[in-house]
GROMACS .gro file of C-alpha atoms in nm:
model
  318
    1UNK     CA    1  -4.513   6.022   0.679
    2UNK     CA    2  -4.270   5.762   0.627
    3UNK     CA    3  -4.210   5.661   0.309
    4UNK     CA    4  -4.083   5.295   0.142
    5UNK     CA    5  -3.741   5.527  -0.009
    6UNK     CA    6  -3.700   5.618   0.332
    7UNK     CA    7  -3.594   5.211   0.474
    8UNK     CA    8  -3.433   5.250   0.112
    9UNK     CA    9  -3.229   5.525   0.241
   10UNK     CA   10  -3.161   5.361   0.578
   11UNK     CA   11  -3.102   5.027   0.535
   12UNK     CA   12  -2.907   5.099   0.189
   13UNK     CA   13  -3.173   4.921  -0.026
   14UNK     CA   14  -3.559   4.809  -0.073
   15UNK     CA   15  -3.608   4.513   0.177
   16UNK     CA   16  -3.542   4.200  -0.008
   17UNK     CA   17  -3.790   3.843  -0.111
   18UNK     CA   18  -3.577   3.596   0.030
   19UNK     CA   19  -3.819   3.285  -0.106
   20UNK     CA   20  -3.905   3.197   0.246
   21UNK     CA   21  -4.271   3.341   0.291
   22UNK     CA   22  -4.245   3.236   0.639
   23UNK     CA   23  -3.961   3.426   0.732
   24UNK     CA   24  -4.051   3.716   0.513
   25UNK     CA   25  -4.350   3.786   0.703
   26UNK     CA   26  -4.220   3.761   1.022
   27UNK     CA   27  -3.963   4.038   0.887
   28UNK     CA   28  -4.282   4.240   0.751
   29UNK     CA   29  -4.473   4.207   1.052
   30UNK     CA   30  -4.181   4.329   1.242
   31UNK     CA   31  -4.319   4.706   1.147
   32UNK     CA   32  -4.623   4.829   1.317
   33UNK     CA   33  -4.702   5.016   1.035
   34UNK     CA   34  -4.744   4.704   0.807
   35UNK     CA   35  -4.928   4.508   1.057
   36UNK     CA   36  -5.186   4.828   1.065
   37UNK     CA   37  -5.193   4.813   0.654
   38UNK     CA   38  -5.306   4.439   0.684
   39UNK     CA   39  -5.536   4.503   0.927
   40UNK     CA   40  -5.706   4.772   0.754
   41UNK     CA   41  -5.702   4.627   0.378
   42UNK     CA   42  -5.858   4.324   0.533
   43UNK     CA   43  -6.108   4.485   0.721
   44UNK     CA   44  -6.144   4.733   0.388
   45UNK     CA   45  -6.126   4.459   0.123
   46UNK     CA   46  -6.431   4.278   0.327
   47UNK     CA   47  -6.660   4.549   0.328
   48UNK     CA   48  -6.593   4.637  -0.025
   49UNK     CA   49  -6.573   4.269  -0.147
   50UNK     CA   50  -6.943   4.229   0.008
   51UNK     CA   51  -7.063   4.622  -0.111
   52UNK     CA   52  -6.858   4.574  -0.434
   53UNK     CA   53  -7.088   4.253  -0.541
   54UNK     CA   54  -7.396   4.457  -0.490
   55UNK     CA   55  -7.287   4.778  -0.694
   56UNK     CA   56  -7.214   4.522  -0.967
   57UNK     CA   57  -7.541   4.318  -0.964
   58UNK     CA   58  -7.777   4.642  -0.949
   59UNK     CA   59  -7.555   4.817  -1.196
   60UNK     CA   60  -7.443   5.106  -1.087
   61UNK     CA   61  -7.069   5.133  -1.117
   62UNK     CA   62  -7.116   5.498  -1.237
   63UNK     CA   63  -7.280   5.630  -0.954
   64UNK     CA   64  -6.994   5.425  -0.748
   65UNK     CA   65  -6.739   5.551  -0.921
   66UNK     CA   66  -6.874   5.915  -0.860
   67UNK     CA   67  -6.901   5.847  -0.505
   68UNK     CA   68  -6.507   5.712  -0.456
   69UNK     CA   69  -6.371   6.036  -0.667
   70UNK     CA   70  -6.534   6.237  -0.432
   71UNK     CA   71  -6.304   6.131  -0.125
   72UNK     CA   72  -6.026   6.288  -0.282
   73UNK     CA   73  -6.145   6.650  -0.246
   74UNK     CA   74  -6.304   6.528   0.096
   75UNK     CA   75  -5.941   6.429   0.224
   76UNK     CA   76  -5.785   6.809   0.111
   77UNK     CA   77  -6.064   6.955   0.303
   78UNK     CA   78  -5.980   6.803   0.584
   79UNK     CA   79  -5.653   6.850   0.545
   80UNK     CA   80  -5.704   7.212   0.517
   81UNK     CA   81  -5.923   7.252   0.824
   82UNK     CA   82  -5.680   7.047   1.032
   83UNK     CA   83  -5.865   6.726   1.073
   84UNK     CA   84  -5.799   6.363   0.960
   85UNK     CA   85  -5.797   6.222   0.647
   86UNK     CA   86  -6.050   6.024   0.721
   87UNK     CA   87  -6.310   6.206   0.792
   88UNK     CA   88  -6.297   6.388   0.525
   89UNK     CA   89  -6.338   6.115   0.319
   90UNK     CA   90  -6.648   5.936   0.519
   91UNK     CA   91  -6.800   6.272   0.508
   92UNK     CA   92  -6.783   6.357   0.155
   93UNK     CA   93  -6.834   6.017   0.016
   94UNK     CA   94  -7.137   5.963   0.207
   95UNK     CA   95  -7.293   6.305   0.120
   96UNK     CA   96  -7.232   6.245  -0.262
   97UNK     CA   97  -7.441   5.928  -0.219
   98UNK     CA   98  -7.714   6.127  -0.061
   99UNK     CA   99  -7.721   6.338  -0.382
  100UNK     CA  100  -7.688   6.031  -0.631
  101UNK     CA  101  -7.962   5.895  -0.418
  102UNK     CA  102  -8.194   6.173  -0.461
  103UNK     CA  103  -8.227   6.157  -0.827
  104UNK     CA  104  -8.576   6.042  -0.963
  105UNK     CA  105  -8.544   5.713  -1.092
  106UNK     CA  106  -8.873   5.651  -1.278
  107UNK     CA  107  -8.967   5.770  -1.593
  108UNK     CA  108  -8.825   5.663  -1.914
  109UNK     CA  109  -8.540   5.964  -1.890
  110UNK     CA  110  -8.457   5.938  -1.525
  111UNK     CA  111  -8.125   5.708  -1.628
  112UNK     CA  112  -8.038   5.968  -1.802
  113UNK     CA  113  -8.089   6.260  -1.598
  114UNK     CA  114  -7.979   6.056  -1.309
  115UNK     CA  115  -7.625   6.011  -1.507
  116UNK     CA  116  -7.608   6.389  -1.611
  117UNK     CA  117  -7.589   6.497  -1.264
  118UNK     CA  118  -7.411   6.248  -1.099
  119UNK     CA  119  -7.141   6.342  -1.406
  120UNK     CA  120  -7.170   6.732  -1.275
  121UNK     CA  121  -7.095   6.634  -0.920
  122UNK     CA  122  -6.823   6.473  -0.987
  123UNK     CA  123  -6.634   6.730  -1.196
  124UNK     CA  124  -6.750   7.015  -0.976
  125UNK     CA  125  -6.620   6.865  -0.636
  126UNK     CA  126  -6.289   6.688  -0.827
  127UNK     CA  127  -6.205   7.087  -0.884
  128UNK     CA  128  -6.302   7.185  -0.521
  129UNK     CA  129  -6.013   6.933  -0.400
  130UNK     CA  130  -5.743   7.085  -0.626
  131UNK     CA  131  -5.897   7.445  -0.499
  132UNK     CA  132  -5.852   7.310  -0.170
  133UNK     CA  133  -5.441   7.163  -0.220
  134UNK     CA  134  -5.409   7.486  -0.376
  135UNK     CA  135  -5.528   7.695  -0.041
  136UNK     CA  136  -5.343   7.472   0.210
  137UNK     CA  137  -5.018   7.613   0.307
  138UNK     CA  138  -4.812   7.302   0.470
  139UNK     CA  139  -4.706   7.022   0.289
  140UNK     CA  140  -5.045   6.839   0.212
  141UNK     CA  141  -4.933   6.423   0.243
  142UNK     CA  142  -4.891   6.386  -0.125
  143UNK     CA  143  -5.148   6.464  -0.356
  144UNK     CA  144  -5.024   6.171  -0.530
  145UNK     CA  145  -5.119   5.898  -0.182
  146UNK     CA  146  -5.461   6.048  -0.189
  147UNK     CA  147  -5.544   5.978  -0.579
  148UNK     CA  148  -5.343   5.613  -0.590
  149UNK     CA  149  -5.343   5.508  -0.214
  150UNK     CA  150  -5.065   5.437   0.064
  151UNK     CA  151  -5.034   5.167   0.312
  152UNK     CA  152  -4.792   5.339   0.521
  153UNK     CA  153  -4.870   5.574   0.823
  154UNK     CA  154  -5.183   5.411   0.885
  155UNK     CA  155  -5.261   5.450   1.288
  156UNK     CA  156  -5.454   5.187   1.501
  157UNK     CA  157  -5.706   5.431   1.564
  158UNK     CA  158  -5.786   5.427   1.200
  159UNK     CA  159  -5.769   5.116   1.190
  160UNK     CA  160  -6.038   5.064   1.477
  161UNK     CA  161  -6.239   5.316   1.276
  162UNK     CA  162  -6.289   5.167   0.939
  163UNK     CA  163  -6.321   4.828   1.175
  164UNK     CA  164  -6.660   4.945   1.348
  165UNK     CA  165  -6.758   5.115   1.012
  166UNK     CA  166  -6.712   4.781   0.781
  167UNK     CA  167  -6.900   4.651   1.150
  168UNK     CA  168  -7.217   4.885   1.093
  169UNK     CA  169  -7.215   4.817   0.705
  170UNK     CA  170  -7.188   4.448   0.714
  171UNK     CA  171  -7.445   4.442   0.970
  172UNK     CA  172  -7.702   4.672   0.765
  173UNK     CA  173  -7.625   4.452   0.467
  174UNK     CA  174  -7.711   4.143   0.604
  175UNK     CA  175  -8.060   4.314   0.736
  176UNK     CA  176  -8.140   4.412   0.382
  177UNK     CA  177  -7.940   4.124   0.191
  178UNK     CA  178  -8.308   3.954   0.106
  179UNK     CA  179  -8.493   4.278  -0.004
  180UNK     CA  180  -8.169   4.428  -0.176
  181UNK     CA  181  -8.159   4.166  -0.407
  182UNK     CA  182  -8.464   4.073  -0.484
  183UNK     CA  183  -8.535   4.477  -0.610
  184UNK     CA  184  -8.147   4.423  -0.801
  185UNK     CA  185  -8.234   4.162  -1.027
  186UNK     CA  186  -8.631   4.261  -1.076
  187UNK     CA  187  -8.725   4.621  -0.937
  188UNK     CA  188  -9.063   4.659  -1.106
  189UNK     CA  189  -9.165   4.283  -0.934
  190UNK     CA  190  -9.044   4.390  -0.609
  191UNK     CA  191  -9.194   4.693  -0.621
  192UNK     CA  192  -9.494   4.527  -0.741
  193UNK     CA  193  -9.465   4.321  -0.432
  194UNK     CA  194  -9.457   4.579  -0.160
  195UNK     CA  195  -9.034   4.591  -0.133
  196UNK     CA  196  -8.962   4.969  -0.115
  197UNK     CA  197  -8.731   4.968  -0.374
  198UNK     CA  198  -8.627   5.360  -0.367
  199UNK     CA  199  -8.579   5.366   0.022
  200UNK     CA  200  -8.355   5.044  -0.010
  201UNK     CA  201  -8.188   5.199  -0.309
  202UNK     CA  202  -8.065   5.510  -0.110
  203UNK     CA  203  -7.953   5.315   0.180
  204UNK     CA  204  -7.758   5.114  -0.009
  205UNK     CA  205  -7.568   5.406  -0.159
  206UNK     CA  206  -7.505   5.533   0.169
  207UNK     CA  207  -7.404   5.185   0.288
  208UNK     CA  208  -7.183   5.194  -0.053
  209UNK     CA  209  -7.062   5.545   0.064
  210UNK     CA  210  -6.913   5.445   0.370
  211UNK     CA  211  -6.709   5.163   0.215
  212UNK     CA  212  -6.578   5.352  -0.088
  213UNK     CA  213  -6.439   5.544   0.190
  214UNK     CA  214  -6.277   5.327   0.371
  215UNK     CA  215  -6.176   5.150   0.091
  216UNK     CA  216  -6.016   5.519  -0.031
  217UNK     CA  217  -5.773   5.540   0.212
  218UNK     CA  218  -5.621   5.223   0.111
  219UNK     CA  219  -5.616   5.212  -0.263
  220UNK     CA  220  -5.640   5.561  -0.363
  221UNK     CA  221  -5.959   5.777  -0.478
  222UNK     CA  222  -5.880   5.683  -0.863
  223UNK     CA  223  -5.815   5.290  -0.747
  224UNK     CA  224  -6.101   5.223  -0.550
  225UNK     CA  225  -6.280   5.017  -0.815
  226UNK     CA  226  -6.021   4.762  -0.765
  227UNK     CA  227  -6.156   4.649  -0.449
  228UNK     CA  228  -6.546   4.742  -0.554
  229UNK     CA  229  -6.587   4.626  -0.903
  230UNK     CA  230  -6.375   4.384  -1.007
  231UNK     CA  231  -6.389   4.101  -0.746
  232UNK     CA  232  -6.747   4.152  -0.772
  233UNK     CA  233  -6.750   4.108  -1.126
  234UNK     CA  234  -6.509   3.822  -1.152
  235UNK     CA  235  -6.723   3.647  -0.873
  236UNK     CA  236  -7.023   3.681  -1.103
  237UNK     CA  237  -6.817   3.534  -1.372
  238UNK     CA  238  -6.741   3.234  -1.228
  239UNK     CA  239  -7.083   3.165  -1.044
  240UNK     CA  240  -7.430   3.246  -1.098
  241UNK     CA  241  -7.512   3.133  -0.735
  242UNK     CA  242  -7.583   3.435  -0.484
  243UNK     CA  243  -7.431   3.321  -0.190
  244UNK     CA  244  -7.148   3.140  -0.368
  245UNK     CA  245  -7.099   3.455  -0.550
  246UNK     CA  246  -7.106   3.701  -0.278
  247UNK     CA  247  -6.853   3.485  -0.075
  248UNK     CA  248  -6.620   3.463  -0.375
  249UNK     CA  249  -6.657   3.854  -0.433
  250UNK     CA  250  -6.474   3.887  -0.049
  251UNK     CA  251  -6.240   3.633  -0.080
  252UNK     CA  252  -6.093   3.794  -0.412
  253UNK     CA  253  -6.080   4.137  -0.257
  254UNK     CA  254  -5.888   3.996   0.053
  255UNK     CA  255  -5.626   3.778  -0.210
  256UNK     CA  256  -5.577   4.106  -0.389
  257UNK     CA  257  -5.546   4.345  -0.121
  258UNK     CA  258  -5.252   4.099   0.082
  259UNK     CA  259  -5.138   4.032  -0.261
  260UNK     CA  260  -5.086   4.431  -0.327
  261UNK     CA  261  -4.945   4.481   0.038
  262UNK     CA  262  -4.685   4.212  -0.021
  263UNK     CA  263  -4.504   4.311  -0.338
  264UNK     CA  264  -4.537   4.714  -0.284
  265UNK     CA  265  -4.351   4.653   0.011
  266UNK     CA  266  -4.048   4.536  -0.165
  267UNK     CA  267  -4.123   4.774  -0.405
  268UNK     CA  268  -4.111   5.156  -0.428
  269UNK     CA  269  -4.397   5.193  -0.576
  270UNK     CA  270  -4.759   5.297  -0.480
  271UNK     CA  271  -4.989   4.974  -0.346
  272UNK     CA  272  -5.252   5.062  -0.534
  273UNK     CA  273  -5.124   4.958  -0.903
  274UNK     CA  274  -5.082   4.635  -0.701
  275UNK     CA  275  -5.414   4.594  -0.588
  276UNK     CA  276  -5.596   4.675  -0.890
  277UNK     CA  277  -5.355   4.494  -1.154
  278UNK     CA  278  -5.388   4.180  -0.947
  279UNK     CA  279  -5.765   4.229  -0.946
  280UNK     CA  280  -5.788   4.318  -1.309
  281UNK     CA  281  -5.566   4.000  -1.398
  282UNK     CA  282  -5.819   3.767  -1.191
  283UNK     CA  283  -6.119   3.950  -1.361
  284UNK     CA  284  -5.924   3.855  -1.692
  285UNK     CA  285  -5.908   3.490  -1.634
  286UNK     CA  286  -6.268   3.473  -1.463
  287UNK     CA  287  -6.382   3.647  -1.802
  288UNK     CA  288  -6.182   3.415  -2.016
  289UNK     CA  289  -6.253   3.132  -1.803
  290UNK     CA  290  -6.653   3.203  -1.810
  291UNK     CA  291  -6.579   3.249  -2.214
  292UNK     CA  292  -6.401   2.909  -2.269
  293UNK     CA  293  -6.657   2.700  -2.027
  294UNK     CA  294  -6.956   2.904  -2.230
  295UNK     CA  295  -6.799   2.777  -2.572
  296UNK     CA  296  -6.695   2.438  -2.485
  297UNK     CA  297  -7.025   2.392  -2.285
  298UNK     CA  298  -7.250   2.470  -2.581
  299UNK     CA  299  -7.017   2.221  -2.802
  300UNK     CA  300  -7.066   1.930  -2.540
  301UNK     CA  301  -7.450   1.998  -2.503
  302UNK     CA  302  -7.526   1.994  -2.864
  303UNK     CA  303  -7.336   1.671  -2.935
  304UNK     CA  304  -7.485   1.510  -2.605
  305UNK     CA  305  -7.837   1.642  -2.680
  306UNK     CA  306  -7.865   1.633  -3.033
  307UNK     CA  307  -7.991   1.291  -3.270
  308UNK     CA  308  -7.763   1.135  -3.491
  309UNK     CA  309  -7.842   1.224  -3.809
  310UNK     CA  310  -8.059   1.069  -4.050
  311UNK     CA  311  -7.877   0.872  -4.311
  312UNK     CA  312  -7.966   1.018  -4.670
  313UNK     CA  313  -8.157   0.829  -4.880
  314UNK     CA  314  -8.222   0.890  -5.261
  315UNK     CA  315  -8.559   0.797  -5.273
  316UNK     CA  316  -8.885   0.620  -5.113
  317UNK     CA  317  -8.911   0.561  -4.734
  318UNK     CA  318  -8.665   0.430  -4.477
   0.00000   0.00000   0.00000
């Protein structure tokens, strides 16, 4: 797999910003390998932008977090029996959210039970995939690309794959958008209601499986909640409006994503950091945005709402 030291080695240097973003991309898009990387994070940044919102809303960035580790010992295992990446991680990811799915989820302990094992999944499969570098023999792509991500190599059948996936999520999404969010913000209403709240609560992690593992092979196993939480979090930070939300939650996870693409490649270093500094430093200023509006709104209201006051008097009635 081609690396960004090896155009280092062979052009004599990192390719350089020349401050013409026209010309720039032109040169980038020059390399099929680049266009496939922009292809991919867009189609990857979607599905998670849209998936990411939802994991944020119904809370469970644990269980999502649980479910992205486990595409790093998916990828060795496929790796060691001789198959792509990718299926390894589609596979594993969306069997670990069959398990976190499973858990009971009524009962006054079942958050914590639920957490306890989702906990021991994790650690126990994170060892299977260094068991698994350890028993493969050829030179396993970088342990490193699988834990922090890679945009290079990536093929256009890969590319058409985590297209018709993001396809098939997007799709089921939108079938259970209505549902889905009324049993996020209220459960016991909607279940109250007739919504079956635990069947739309384990398609939904498989749903969230499937991205997390597309969105794996992009930013890394370790980096995935760049792309699921944060642009779903700074979206809810700047509106409380679903639809205005959800929209914003995609659009930041496709700025990030071409952000990260851009600068790692005239850097040498991995795209991930990219992607999820850029998305932590929008979460920051949604956060301190939200923060400022919060304070000076509650100023503005109380001196636009409020009576002037009374004028003291030392005795007997106005």
């Amino acid at each position: 797999m081609p690396t960004a030291d090896t155009f280092a080695l062979a052009a004599g240097a990192l390719p350089a910003w020349s401050w013409n973003p026209a010309a720039d991309l032109r040169e980038m898009w020059a390399f099929p390998f680049m266009v496939n990387a922009f292809r991919a994070g867009t189609v990857v940044a979607v599905g998670a932008g849209a998936m990411g919102w939802f994991m944020v809303l119904r809370r469970q960035s644990f269980a999502g977090h649980t479910i992205a580790t486990v595409g790093f010992p998916g990828a060795a295992c496929a790796a060691l029996l001789g198959v792509s990446a990718t299926y390894g991680y589609f596979a594993f990811c969306v069997a670990a959210a069959l398990v976190v799915a499973a858990m009971p989820r009524t009962g006054r302990e079942a958050g914590g039970h639920e957490s306890a094992v989702t906990g021991t999944v994790q650690a126990f499969l994170l060892a299977c995939g260094f068991l698994f570098t350890t028993l493969y023999k050829g030179l396993l792509g970088g342990v490193t690309s699988l834990l922090f991500g890679s945009f290079l190599g990536i093929t256009t059948g890969q590319v058409w794959l985590l297209l018709v996936v993001t396809a098939v999520v997007l799709v089921a999404l939108a079938a259970l958008g209505r549902p889905l969010l009324f049993a996020s913000v209220d459960p016991d209403v909607a279940a109250g209601r007739g919504v079956p709240v635990r069947l739309l609560s384990t398609l939904f992690l498989v749903l969230l499986g499937a991205a997390t593992a597309g969105a794996s092979q992009i930013t890394g196993t370790l980096l995935v909640f760049a792309l699921l939480v944060m642009p779903g979090a700074a979206a809810q930070a700047l509106s409380a409006r679903p639809s205005v939300s959800l929209v914003l939650s995609v659009v930041i996870a496709v700025a990030v994503t071409w952000a990260g693409l851009i600068v790692a490649y005239y850097s040498p270093y991995p795209v991930g950091f990219y992607v999820t500094t850029f998305a932590f430093g929008v979460l920051v200023l949604a956060r301190g945005g939200q923060y400022v509006h919060g304070r000076f709104g509650r100023r503005t209201g109380a001196r636009t709402a409020g009576t002037e006051p009374l004028p003291l008097t030392t005795g007997g009635a106005a």
